[in-house]
Amino acid sequence: MIQFFNVTKKFDNGTLGLENISVSINRGEFVFLVGPSGAGKSTFTRLLIRELLPTNGQIMLDGKSIIRMKSKEIPDLRRKIGFVFQDFRLLQDRTVYENAAFALEAVGTPISEVKKRVPAVLEMVGIGDKYDCFPEELSGGEQQRVAIARAIVNNPSILLADEPTGNLDPDTSLEIMKIINDINKRGTTIIMATHDSEIVNKMRKRVIVLNKGAIIKDELKGGYDYGIQ
């Protein structure tokens, strides 16, 4: 489903984001990206949504080159990919319902469909009773649930999560991971960048370890303890 072939990304200032990596991620997999800050995790995800282009190499999604896409094709690519951030990135002047609905409205989804899908996804992530609240009225865990709802309301085939538990306490982190794991069980491919060794070690999913832009380990049912601090 996702294939990186000899991908290198070198930034204009000379920083090496990724160096000659090749990896395949199958449909429906759950993959943790781990490694120290600056290892290349964010570069990996930014390349996948074509926020960046590689210096060398090829990236394929469902057999189609992301690099060779025309500009008009990029919105369709990004509709296939939901994104959850560490800092939530909610619209502070909109309610829970409006934040989740925004992703549908942005692609011209009919109002009747919005009214059907938004309540369903809010219930799925456990905040169906918070639909008329504003972000400032919610806990960090509740805000992350809204962010997840917004990311999946378009039924993306891939969910990218960048440190989604980084600002949360351990108990709330486990609740969020249960939601993400349930989304994966419904068939969505999950790629999650994290420094949370406890979650990685507990879940025993595929682990891709990055360091200095290179993949140094790729292990099914892996753990976090590879000597990286």
PDB file of N, CA and C in Angstrom, residues 125-219:
ATOM      1  N   VAL A 125     -15.651   7.944  19.355  1.00  0.00           N
ATOM      2  CA  VAL A 125     -14.466   8.314  20.139  1.00  0.00           C
ATOM      3  C   VAL A 125     -14.829   8.708  21.574  1.00  0.00           C
ATOM      4  N   GLY A 126     -16.113   8.565  21.926  1.00  0.00           N
ATOM      5  CA  GLY A 126     -16.522   8.720  23.317  1.00  0.00           C
ATOM      6  C   GLY A 126     -16.827  10.123  23.788  1.00  0.00           C
ATOM      7  N   ILE A 127     -17.173  11.025  22.866  1.00  0.00           N
ATOM      8  CA  ILE A 127     -17.514  12.401  23.278  1.00  0.00           C
ATOM      9  C   ILE A 127     -18.825  12.861  22.639  1.00  0.00           C
ATOM     10  N   GLY A 128     -19.726  11.925  22.437  1.00  0.00           N
ATOM     11  CA  GLY A 128     -21.012  12.273  21.835  1.00  0.00           C
ATOM     12  C   GLY A 128     -21.809  13.269  22.654  1.00  0.00           C
ATOM     13  N   ASP A 129     -21.531  13.332  23.962  1.00  0.00           N
ATOM     14  CA  ASP A 129     -22.277  14.246  24.830  1.00  0.00           C
ATOM     15  C   ASP A 129     -21.622  15.624  24.934  1.00  0.00           C
ATOM     16  N   LYS A 130     -20.531  15.841  24.193  1.00  0.00           N
ATOM     17  CA  LYS A 130     -19.791  17.102  24.271  1.00  0.00           C
ATOM     18  C   LYS A 130     -19.903  17.921  22.983  1.00  0.00           C
ATOM     19  N   TYR A 131     -20.853  17.584  22.146  1.00  0.00           N
ATOM     20  CA  TYR A 131     -20.889  18.139  20.796  1.00  0.00           C
ATOM     21  C   TYR A 131     -20.996  19.655  20.745  1.00  0.00           C
ATOM     22  N   ASP A 132     -21.620  20.279  21.778  1.00  0.00           N
ATOM     23  CA  ASP A 132     -21.799  21.730  21.739  1.00  0.00           C
ATOM     24  C   ASP A 132     -20.794  22.467  22.623  1.00  0.00           C
ATOM     25  N   CYS A 133     -19.770  21.765  23.116  1.00  0.00           N
ATOM     26  CA  CYS A 133     -18.722  22.394  23.923  1.00  0.00           C
ATOM     27  C   CYS A 133     -17.650  23.000  23.018  1.00  0.00           C
ATOM     28  N   PHE A 134     -16.958  23.997  23.547  1.00  0.00           N
ATOM     29  CA  PHE A 134     -15.808  24.572  22.853  1.00  0.00           C
ATOM     30  C   PHE A 134     -14.526  23.939  23.406  1.00  0.00           C
ATOM     31  N   PRO A 135     -13.442  23.950  22.618  1.00  0.00           N
ATOM     32  CA  PRO A 135     -12.208  23.286  23.063  1.00  0.00           C
ATOM     33  C   PRO A 135     -11.729  23.694  24.451  1.00  0.00           C
ATOM     34  N   GLU A 136     -11.853  24.972  24.790  1.00  0.00           N
ATOM     35  CA  GLU A 136     -11.364  25.436  26.095  1.00  0.00           C
ATOM     36  C   GLU A 136     -12.131  24.823  27.261  1.00  0.00           C
ATOM     37  N   GLU A 137     -13.302  24.265  26.976  1.00  0.00           N
ATOM     38  CA  GLU A 137     -14.109  23.642  28.025  1.00  0.00           C
ATOM     39  C   GLU A 137     -13.787  22.154  28.212  1.00  0.00           C
ATOM     40  N   LEU A 138     -12.846  21.652  27.429  1.00  0.00           N
ATOM     41  CA  LEU A 138     -12.532  20.225  27.431  1.00  0.00           C
ATOM     42  C   LEU A 138     -11.178  19.948  28.068  1.00  0.00           C
ATOM     43  N   SER A 139     -11.026  18.740  28.592  1.00  0.00           N
ATOM     44  CA  SER A 139      -9.720  18.286  29.066  1.00  0.00           C
ATOM     45  C   SER A 139      -8.831  17.985  27.859  1.00  0.00           C
ATOM     46  N   GLY A 140      -7.532  17.765  28.133  1.00  0.00           N
ATOM     47  CA  GLY A 140      -6.619  17.429  27.048  1.00  0.00           C
ATOM     48  C   GLY A 140      -7.023  16.145  26.338  1.00  0.00           C
ATOM     49  N   GLY A 141      -7.436  15.145  27.110  1.00  0.00           N
ATOM     50  CA  GLY A 141      -7.860  13.885  26.505  1.00  0.00           C
ATOM     51  C   GLY A 141      -9.089  14.048  25.632  1.00  0.00           C
ATOM     52  N   GLU A 142     -10.029  14.889  26.096  1.00  0.00           N
ATOM     53  CA  GLU A 142     -11.242  15.134  25.302  1.00  0.00           C
ATOM     54  C   GLU A 142     -10.901  15.892  24.019  1.00  0.00           C
ATOM     55  N   GLN A 143      -9.980  16.844  24.118  1.00  0.00           N
ATOM     56  CA  GLN A 143      -9.574  17.565  22.911  1.00  0.00           C
ATOM     57  C   GLN A 143      -8.916  16.635  21.900  1.00  0.00           C
ATOM     58  N   GLN A 144      -8.122  15.690  22.398  1.00  0.00           N
ATOM     59  CA  GLN A 144      -7.499  14.754  21.471  1.00  0.00           C
ATOM     60  C   GLN A 144      -8.537  13.838  20.825  1.00  0.00           C
ATOM     61  N   ARG A 145      -9.584  13.512  21.553  1.00  0.00           N
ATOM     62  CA  ARG A 145     -10.676  12.724  20.969  1.00  0.00           C
ATOM     63  C   ARG A 145     -11.354  13.494  19.834  1.00  0.00           C
ATOM     64  N   VAL A 146     -11.527  14.800  20.037  1.00  0.00           N
ATOM     65  CA  VAL A 146     -12.099  15.639  18.964  1.00  0.00           C
ATOM     66  C   VAL A 146     -11.170  15.622  17.752  1.00  0.00           C
ATOM     67  N   ALA A 147      -9.870  15.754  18.014  1.00  0.00           N
ATOM     68  CA  ALA A 147      -8.903  15.755  16.917  1.00  0.00           C
ATOM     69  C   ALA A 147      -8.933  14.434  16.146  1.00  0.00           C
ATOM     70  N   ILE A 148      -9.093  13.344  16.865  1.00  0.00           N
ATOM     71  CA  ILE A 148      -9.189  12.036  16.207  1.00  0.00           C
ATOM     72  C   ILE A 148     -10.477  11.956  15.389  1.00  0.00           C
ATOM     73  N   ALA A 149     -11.576  12.429  15.968  1.00  0.00           N
ATOM     74  CA  ALA A 149     -12.854  12.425  15.236  1.00  0.00           C
ATOM     75  C   ALA A 149     -12.736  13.203  13.936  1.00  0.00           C
ATOM     76  N   ARG A 150     -12.121  14.380  14.015  1.00  0.00           N
ATOM     77  CA  ARG A 150     -11.932  15.202  12.808  1.00  0.00           C
ATOM     78  C   ARG A 150     -11.080  14.469  11.776  1.00  0.00           C
ATOM     79  N   ALA A 151     -10.065  13.735  12.258  1.00  0.00           N
ATOM     80  CA  ALA A 151      -9.147  13.053  11.345  1.00  0.00           C
ATOM     81  C   ALA A 151      -9.786  11.865  10.636  1.00  0.00           C
ATOM     82  N   ILE A 152     -10.777  11.232  11.265  1.00  0.00           N
ATOM     83  CA  ILE A 152     -11.337  10.005  10.682  1.00  0.00           C
ATOM     84  C   ILE A 152     -12.727  10.187  10.092  1.00  0.00           C
ATOM     85  N   VAL A 153     -13.307  11.384  10.225  1.00  0.00           N
ATOM     86  CA  VAL A 153     -14.689  11.573   9.789  1.00  0.00           C
ATOM     87  C   VAL A 153     -14.834  11.397   8.275  1.00  0.00           C
ATOM     88  N   ASN A 154     -13.759  11.590   7.531  1.00  0.00           N
ATOM     89  CA  ASN A 154     -13.785  11.398   6.077  1.00  0.00           C
ATOM     90  C   ASN A 154     -13.502   9.945   5.676  1.00  0.00           C
ATOM     91  N   ASN A 155     -13.439   9.047   6.674  1.00  0.00           N
ATOM     92  CA  ASN A 155     -13.138   7.637   6.417  1.00  0.00           C
ATOM     93  C   ASN A 155     -11.825   7.454   5.650  1.00  0.00           C
ATOM     94  N   PRO A 156     -10.720   8.029   6.155  1.00  0.00           N
ATOM     95  CA  PRO A 156      -9.444   7.871   5.452  1.00  0.00           C
ATOM     96  C   PRO A 156      -8.945   6.441   5.539  1.00  0.00           C
ATOM     97  N   SER A 157      -8.153   6.056   4.555  1.00  0.00           N
ATOM     98  CA  SER A 157      -7.578   4.705   4.593  1.00  0.00           C
ATOM     99  C   SER A 157      -6.331   4.652   5.464  1.00  0.00           C
ATOM    100  N   ILE A 158      -5.742   5.838   5.732  1.00  0.00           N
ATOM    101  CA  ILE A 158      -4.527   5.926   6.540  1.00  0.00           C
ATOM    102  C   ILE A 158      -4.726   6.984   7.615  1.00  0.00           C
ATOM    103  N   LEU A 159      -4.279   6.689   8.832  1.00  0.00           N
ATOM    104  CA  LEU A 159      -4.269   7.676   9.908  1.00  0.00           C
ATOM    105  C   LEU A 159      -2.828   7.861  10.366  1.00  0.00           C
ATOM    106  N   LEU A 160      -2.324   9.093  10.220  1.00  0.00           N
ATOM    107  CA  LEU A 160      -0.998   9.448  10.723  1.00  0.00           C
ATOM    108  C   LEU A 160      -1.181  10.142  12.063  1.00  0.00           C
ATOM    109  N   ALA A 161      -0.426   9.718  13.053  1.00  0.00           N
ATOM    110  CA  ALA A 161      -0.529  10.312  14.379  1.00  0.00           C
ATOM    111  C   ALA A 161       0.869  10.727  14.836  1.00  0.00           C
ATOM    112  N   ASP A 162       1.038  12.018  15.088  1.00  0.00           N
ATOM    113  CA  ASP A 162       2.336  12.561  15.485  1.00  0.00           C
ATOM    114  C   ASP A 162       2.315  12.870  16.976  1.00  0.00           C
ATOM    115  N   GLU A 163       2.882  11.973  17.772  1.00  0.00           N
ATOM    116  CA  GLU A 163       2.926  12.124  19.231  1.00  0.00           C
ATOM    117  C   GLU A 163       1.537  12.413  19.825  1.00  0.00           C
ATOM    118  N   PRO A 164       0.519  11.619  19.503  1.00  0.00           N
ATOM    119  CA  PRO A 164      -0.843  11.953  19.944  1.00  0.00           C
ATOM    120  C   PRO A 164      -1.056  11.874  21.444  1.00  0.00           C
ATOM    121  N   THR A 165      -0.138  11.227  22.157  1.00  0.00           N
ATOM    122  CA  THR A 165      -0.267  11.134  23.616  1.00  0.00           C
ATOM    123  C   THR A 165       0.774  11.986  24.337  1.00  0.00           C
ATOM    124  N   GLY A 166       1.513  12.789  23.589  1.00  0.00           N
ATOM    125  CA  GLY A 166       2.632  13.524  24.162  1.00  0.00           C
ATOM    126  C   GLY A 166       2.258  14.516  25.246  1.00  0.00           C
ATOM    127  N   ASN A 167       1.042  15.064  25.187  1.00  0.00           N
ATOM    128  CA  ASN A 167       0.610  16.052  26.174  1.00  0.00           C
ATOM    129  C   ASN A 167      -0.382  15.485  27.189  1.00  0.00           C
ATOM    130  N   LEU A 168      -0.480  14.163  27.252  1.00  0.00           N
ATOM    131  CA  LEU A 168      -1.514  13.538  28.078  1.00  0.00           C
ATOM    132  C   LEU A 168      -0.911  12.717  29.210  1.00  0.00           C
ATOM    133  N   ASP A 169      -1.686  12.557  30.281  1.00  0.00           N
ATOM    134  CA  ASP A 169      -1.231  11.723  31.389  1.00  0.00           C
ATOM    135  C   ASP A 169      -1.339  10.244  30.998  1.00  0.00           C
ATOM    136  N   PRO A 170      -0.660   9.354  31.738  1.00  0.00           N
ATOM    137  CA  PRO A 170      -0.615   7.937  31.336  1.00  0.00           C
ATOM    138  C   PRO A 170      -1.977   7.272  31.166  1.00  0.00           C
ATOM    139  N   ASP A 171      -2.912   7.518  32.075  1.00  0.00           N
ATOM    140  CA  ASP A 171      -4.227   6.877  31.967  1.00  0.00           C
ATOM    141  C   ASP A 171      -4.976   7.360  30.731  1.00  0.00           C
ATOM    142  N   THR A 172      -4.932   8.674  30.500  1.00  0.00           N
ATOM    143  CA  THR A 172      -5.604   9.223  29.315  1.00  0.00           C
ATOM    144  C   THR A 172      -4.929   8.727  28.046  1.00  0.00           C
ATOM    145  N   SER A 173      -3.605   8.603  28.082  1.00  0.00           N
ATOM    146  CA  SER A 173      -2.870   8.093  26.924  1.00  0.00           C
ATOM    147  C   SER A 173      -3.348   6.696  26.534  1.00  0.00           C
ATOM    148  N   LEU A 174      -3.568   5.851  27.534  1.00  0.00           N
ATOM    149  CA  LEU A 174      -4.044   4.499  27.250  1.00  0.00           C
ATOM    150  C   LEU A 174      -5.444   4.523  26.644  1.00  0.00           C
ATOM    151  N   GLU A 175      -6.295   5.439  27.112  1.00  0.00           N
ATOM    152  CA  GLU A 175      -7.642   5.563  26.538  1.00  0.00           C
ATOM    153  C   GLU A 175      -7.565   5.973  25.067  1.00  0.00           C
ATOM    154  N   ILE A 176      -6.680   6.935  24.772  1.00  0.00           N
ATOM    155  CA  ILE A 176      -6.519   7.395  23.390  1.00  0.00           C
ATOM    156  C   ILE A 176      -5.975   6.263  22.520  1.00  0.00           C
ATOM    157  N   MET A 177      -5.038   5.495  23.040  1.00  0.00           N
ATOM    158  CA  MET A 177      -4.481   4.397  22.263  1.00  0.00           C
ATOM    159  C   MET A 177      -5.508   3.302  22.002  1.00  0.00           C
ATOM    160  N   LYS A 178      -6.422   3.098  22.930  1.00  0.00           N
ATOM    161  CA  LYS A 178      -7.498   2.128  22.693  1.00  0.00           C
ATOM    162  C   LYS A 178      -8.358   2.570  21.511  1.00  0.00           C
ATOM    163  N   ILE A 179      -8.664   3.877  21.457  1.00  0.00           N
ATOM    164  CA  ILE A 179      -9.447   4.398  20.337  1.00  0.00           C
ATOM    165  C   ILE A 179      -8.697   4.199  19.022  1.00  0.00           C
ATOM    166  N   ILE A 180      -7.410   4.539  19.015  1.00  0.00           N
ATOM    167  CA  ILE A 180      -6.619   4.399  17.787  1.00  0.00           C
ATOM    168  C   ILE A 180      -6.508   2.937  17.377  1.00  0.00           C
ATOM    169  N   ASN A 181      -6.363   2.055  18.352  1.00  0.00           N
ATOM    170  CA  ASN A 181      -6.297   0.618  18.054  1.00  0.00           C
ATOM    171  C   ASN A 181      -7.622   0.111  17.493  1.00  0.00           C
ATOM    172  N   ASP A 182      -8.735   0.609  18.027  1.00  0.00           N
ATOM    173  CA  ASP A 182     -10.056   0.223  17.506  1.00  0.00           C
ATOM    174  C   ASP A 182     -10.230   0.699  16.061  1.00  0.00           C
ATOM    175  N   ILE A 183      -9.713   1.892  15.764  1.00  0.00           N
ATOM    176  CA  ILE A 183      -9.772   2.409  14.388  1.00  0.00           C
ATOM    177  C   ILE A 183      -8.985   1.485  13.464  1.00  0.00           C
ATOM    178  N   ASN A 184      -7.829   1.036  13.925  1.00  0.00           N
ATOM    179  CA  ASN A 184      -7.012   0.101  13.157  1.00  0.00           C
ATOM    180  C   ASN A 184      -7.757  -1.214  12.905  1.00  0.00           C
ATOM    181  N   LYS A 185      -8.479  -1.691  13.909  1.00  0.00           N
ATOM    182  CA  LYS A 185      -9.222  -2.947  13.764  1.00  0.00           C
ATOM    183  C   LYS A 185     -10.327  -2.836  12.720  1.00  0.00           C
ATOM    184  N   ARG A 186     -10.769  -1.620  12.443  1.00  0.00           N
ATOM    185  CA  ARG A 186     -11.781  -1.409  11.397  1.00  0.00           C
ATOM    186  C   ARG A 186     -11.159  -1.371  10.000  1.00  0.00           C
ATOM    187  N   GLY A 187      -9.825  -1.505   9.937  1.00  0.00           N
ATOM    188  CA  GLY A 187      -9.167  -1.594   8.635  1.00  0.00           C
ATOM    189  C   GLY A 187      -8.300  -0.417   8.254  1.00  0.00           C
ATOM    190  N   THR A 188      -8.259   0.619   9.085  1.00  0.00           N
ATOM    191  CA  THR A 188      -7.456   1.801   8.779  1.00  0.00           C
ATOM    192  C   THR A 188      -5.993   1.531   9.098  1.00  0.00           C
ATOM    193  N   THR A 189      -5.114   1.889   8.178  1.00  0.00           N
ATOM    194  CA  THR A 189      -3.678   1.782   8.409  1.00  0.00           C
ATOM    195  C   THR A 189      -3.249   2.892   9.370  1.00  0.00           C
ATOM    196  N   ILE A 190      -2.510   2.530  10.409  1.00  0.00           N
ATOM    197  CA  ILE A 190      -2.056   3.503  11.400  1.00  0.00           C
ATOM    198  C   ILE A 190      -0.541   3.632  11.329  1.00  0.00           C
ATOM    199  N   ILE A 191      -0.044   4.866  11.228  1.00  0.00           N
ATOM    200  CA  ILE A 191       1.387   5.151  11.348  1.00  0.00           C
ATOM    201  C   ILE A 191       1.516   6.198  12.439  1.00  0.00           C
ATOM    202  N   MET A 192       2.145   5.819  13.539  1.00  0.00           N
ATOM    203  CA  MET A 192       2.198   6.692  14.712  1.00  0.00           C
ATOM    204  C   MET A 192       3.633   6.945  15.136  1.00  0.00           C
ATOM    205  N   ALA A 193       4.038   8.213  15.104  1.00  0.00           N
ATOM    206  CA  ALA A 193       5.342   8.625  15.621  1.00  0.00           C
ATOM    207  C   ALA A 193       5.206   8.886  17.113  1.00  0.00           C
ATOM    208  N   THR A 194       6.126   8.321  17.900  1.00  0.00           N
ATOM    209  CA  THR A 194       5.993   8.463  19.350  1.00  0.00           C
ATOM    210  C   THR A 194       7.327   8.299  20.050  1.00  0.00           C
ATOM    211  N   HIS A 195       7.416   8.932  21.243  1.00  0.00           N
ATOM    212  CA  HIS A 195       8.526   8.696  22.165  1.00  0.00           C
ATOM    213  C   HIS A 195       8.041   7.904  23.386  1.00  0.00           C
ATOM    214  N   ASP A 196       6.785   7.479  23.363  1.00  0.00           N
ATOM    215  CA  ASP A 196       6.193   6.830  24.532  1.00  0.00           C
ATOM    216  C   ASP A 196       6.558   5.352  24.551  1.00  0.00           C
ATOM    217  N   SER A 197       7.639   5.031  25.256  1.00  0.00           N
ATOM    218  CA  SER A 197       8.133   3.659  25.263  1.00  0.00           C
ATOM    219  C   SER A 197       7.148   2.699  25.919  1.00  0.00           C
ATOM    220  N   GLU A 198       6.409   3.181  26.928  1.00  0.00           N
ATOM    221  CA  GLU A 198       5.463   2.300  27.622  1.00  0.00           C
ATOM    222  C   GLU A 198       4.373   1.808  26.682  1.00  0.00           C
ATOM    223  N   ILE A 199       3.837   2.707  25.875  1.00  0.00           N
ATOM    224  CA  ILE A 199       2.782   2.330  24.930  1.00  0.00           C
ATOM    225  C   ILE A 199       3.323   1.377  23.870  1.00  0.00           C
ATOM    226  N   VAL A 200       4.485   1.692  23.327  1.00  0.00           N
ATOM    227  CA  VAL A 200       5.075   0.832  22.295  1.00  0.00           C
ATOM    228  C   VAL A 200       5.316  -0.572  22.845  1.00  0.00           C
ATOM    229  N   ASN A 201       5.890  -0.650  24.035  1.00  0.00           N
ATOM    230  CA  ASN A 201       6.194  -1.953  24.626  1.00  0.00           C
ATOM    231  C   ASN A 201       4.943  -2.728  25.010  1.00  0.00           C
ATOM    232  N   LYS A 202       3.892  -2.001  25.383  1.00  0.00           N
ATOM    233  CA  LYS A 202       2.642  -2.663  25.786  1.00  0.00           C
ATOM    234  C   LYS A 202       1.884  -3.227  24.581  1.00  0.00           C
ATOM    235  N   MET A 203       1.882  -2.484  23.464  1.00  0.00           N
ATOM    236  CA  MET A 203       1.027  -2.859  22.338  1.00  0.00           C
ATOM    237  C   MET A 203       1.663  -3.893  21.410  1.00  0.00           C
ATOM    238  N   ARG A 204       2.994  -3.916  21.351  1.00  0.00           N
ATOM    239  CA  ARG A 204       3.691  -4.925  20.539  1.00  0.00           C
ATOM    240  C   ARG A 204       3.213  -4.951  19.085  1.00  0.00           C
ATOM    241  N   LYS A 205       3.231  -3.806  18.471  1.00  0.00           N
ATOM    242  CA  LYS A 205       2.931  -3.687  17.044  1.00  0.00           C
ATOM    243  C   LYS A 205       4.245  -3.648  16.263  1.00  0.00           C
ATOM    244  N   ARG A 206       4.151  -3.457  14.963  1.00  0.00           N
ATOM    245  CA  ARG A 206       5.361  -3.276  14.161  1.00  0.00           C
ATOM    246  C   ARG A 206       6.045  -1.972  14.579  1.00  0.00           C
ATOM    247  N   VAL A 207       7.355  -2.029  14.734  1.00  0.00           N
ATOM    248  CA  VAL A 207       8.130  -0.864  15.147  1.00  0.00           C
ATOM    249  C   VAL A 207       9.230  -0.599  14.125  1.00  0.00           C
ATOM    250  N   ILE A 208       9.224   0.602  13.554  1.00  0.00           N
ATOM    251  CA  ILE A 208      10.298   1.047  12.666  1.00  0.00           C
ATOM    252  C   ILE A 208      11.114   2.077  13.434  1.00  0.00           C
ATOM    253  N   VAL A 209      12.400   1.775  13.632  1.00  0.00           N
ATOM    254  CA  VAL A 209      13.278   2.657  14.395  1.00  0.00           C
ATOM    255  C   VAL A 209      14.113   3.497  13.428  1.00  0.00           C
ATOM    256  N   LEU A 210      14.018   4.816  13.578  1.00  0.00           N
ATOM    257  CA  LEU A 210      14.791   5.745  12.766  1.00  0.00           C
ATOM    258  C   LEU A 210      15.867   6.403  13.617  1.00  0.00           C
ATOM    259  N   ASN A 211      17.020   6.630  13.016  1.00  0.00           N
ATOM    260  CA  ASN A 211      18.084   7.374  13.684  1.00  0.00           C
ATOM    261  C   ASN A 211      18.944   8.041  12.618  1.00  0.00           C
ATOM    262  N   LYS A 212      19.089   9.353  12.732  1.00  0.00           N
ATOM    263  CA  LYS A 212      19.884  10.139  11.785  1.00  0.00           C
ATOM    264  C   LYS A 212      19.421   9.912  10.344  1.00  0.00           C
ATOM    265  N   GLY A 213      18.092   9.793  10.180  1.00  0.00           N
ATOM    266  CA  GLY A 213      17.513   9.684   8.848  1.00  0.00           C
ATOM    267  C   GLY A 213      17.521   8.295   8.244  1.00  0.00           C
ATOM    268  N   ALA A 214      18.025   7.311   8.986  1.00  0.00           N
ATOM    269  CA  ALA A 214      18.101   5.945   8.454  1.00  0.00           C
ATOM    270  C   ALA A 214      17.245   5.001   9.287  1.00  0.00           C
ATOM    271  N   ILE A 215      16.712   3.971   8.641  1.00  0.00           N
ATOM    272  CA  ILE A 215      16.010   2.914   9.370  1.00  0.00           C
ATOM    273  C   ILE A 215      17.056   1.965   9.928  1.00  0.00           C
ATOM    274  N   ILE A 216      17.116   1.886  11.263  1.00  0.00           N
ATOM    275  CA  ILE A 216      18.114   1.005  11.878  1.00  0.00           C
ATOM    276  C   ILE A 216      17.499  -0.304  12.376  1.00  0.00           C
ATOM    277  N   LYS A 217      16.185  -0.349  12.450  1.00  0.00           N
ATOM    278  CA  LYS A 217      15.513  -1.613  12.806  1.00  0.00           C
ATOM    279  C   LYS A 217      14.063  -1.536  12.362  1.00  0.00           C
ATOM    280  N   ASP A 218      13.526  -2.660  11.915  1.00  0.00           N
ATOM    281  CA  ASP A 218      12.136  -2.777  11.496  1.00  0.00           C
ATOM    282  C   ASP A 218      11.675  -4.153  11.954  1.00  0.00           C
ATOM    283  N   GLU A 219      10.807  -4.172  12.970  1.00  0.00           N
ATOM    284  CA  GLU A 219      10.494  -5.442  13.624  1.00  0.00           C
ATOM    285  C   GLU A 219       8.999  -5.578  13.878  1.00  0.00           C
TER     286      GLU A 219
END
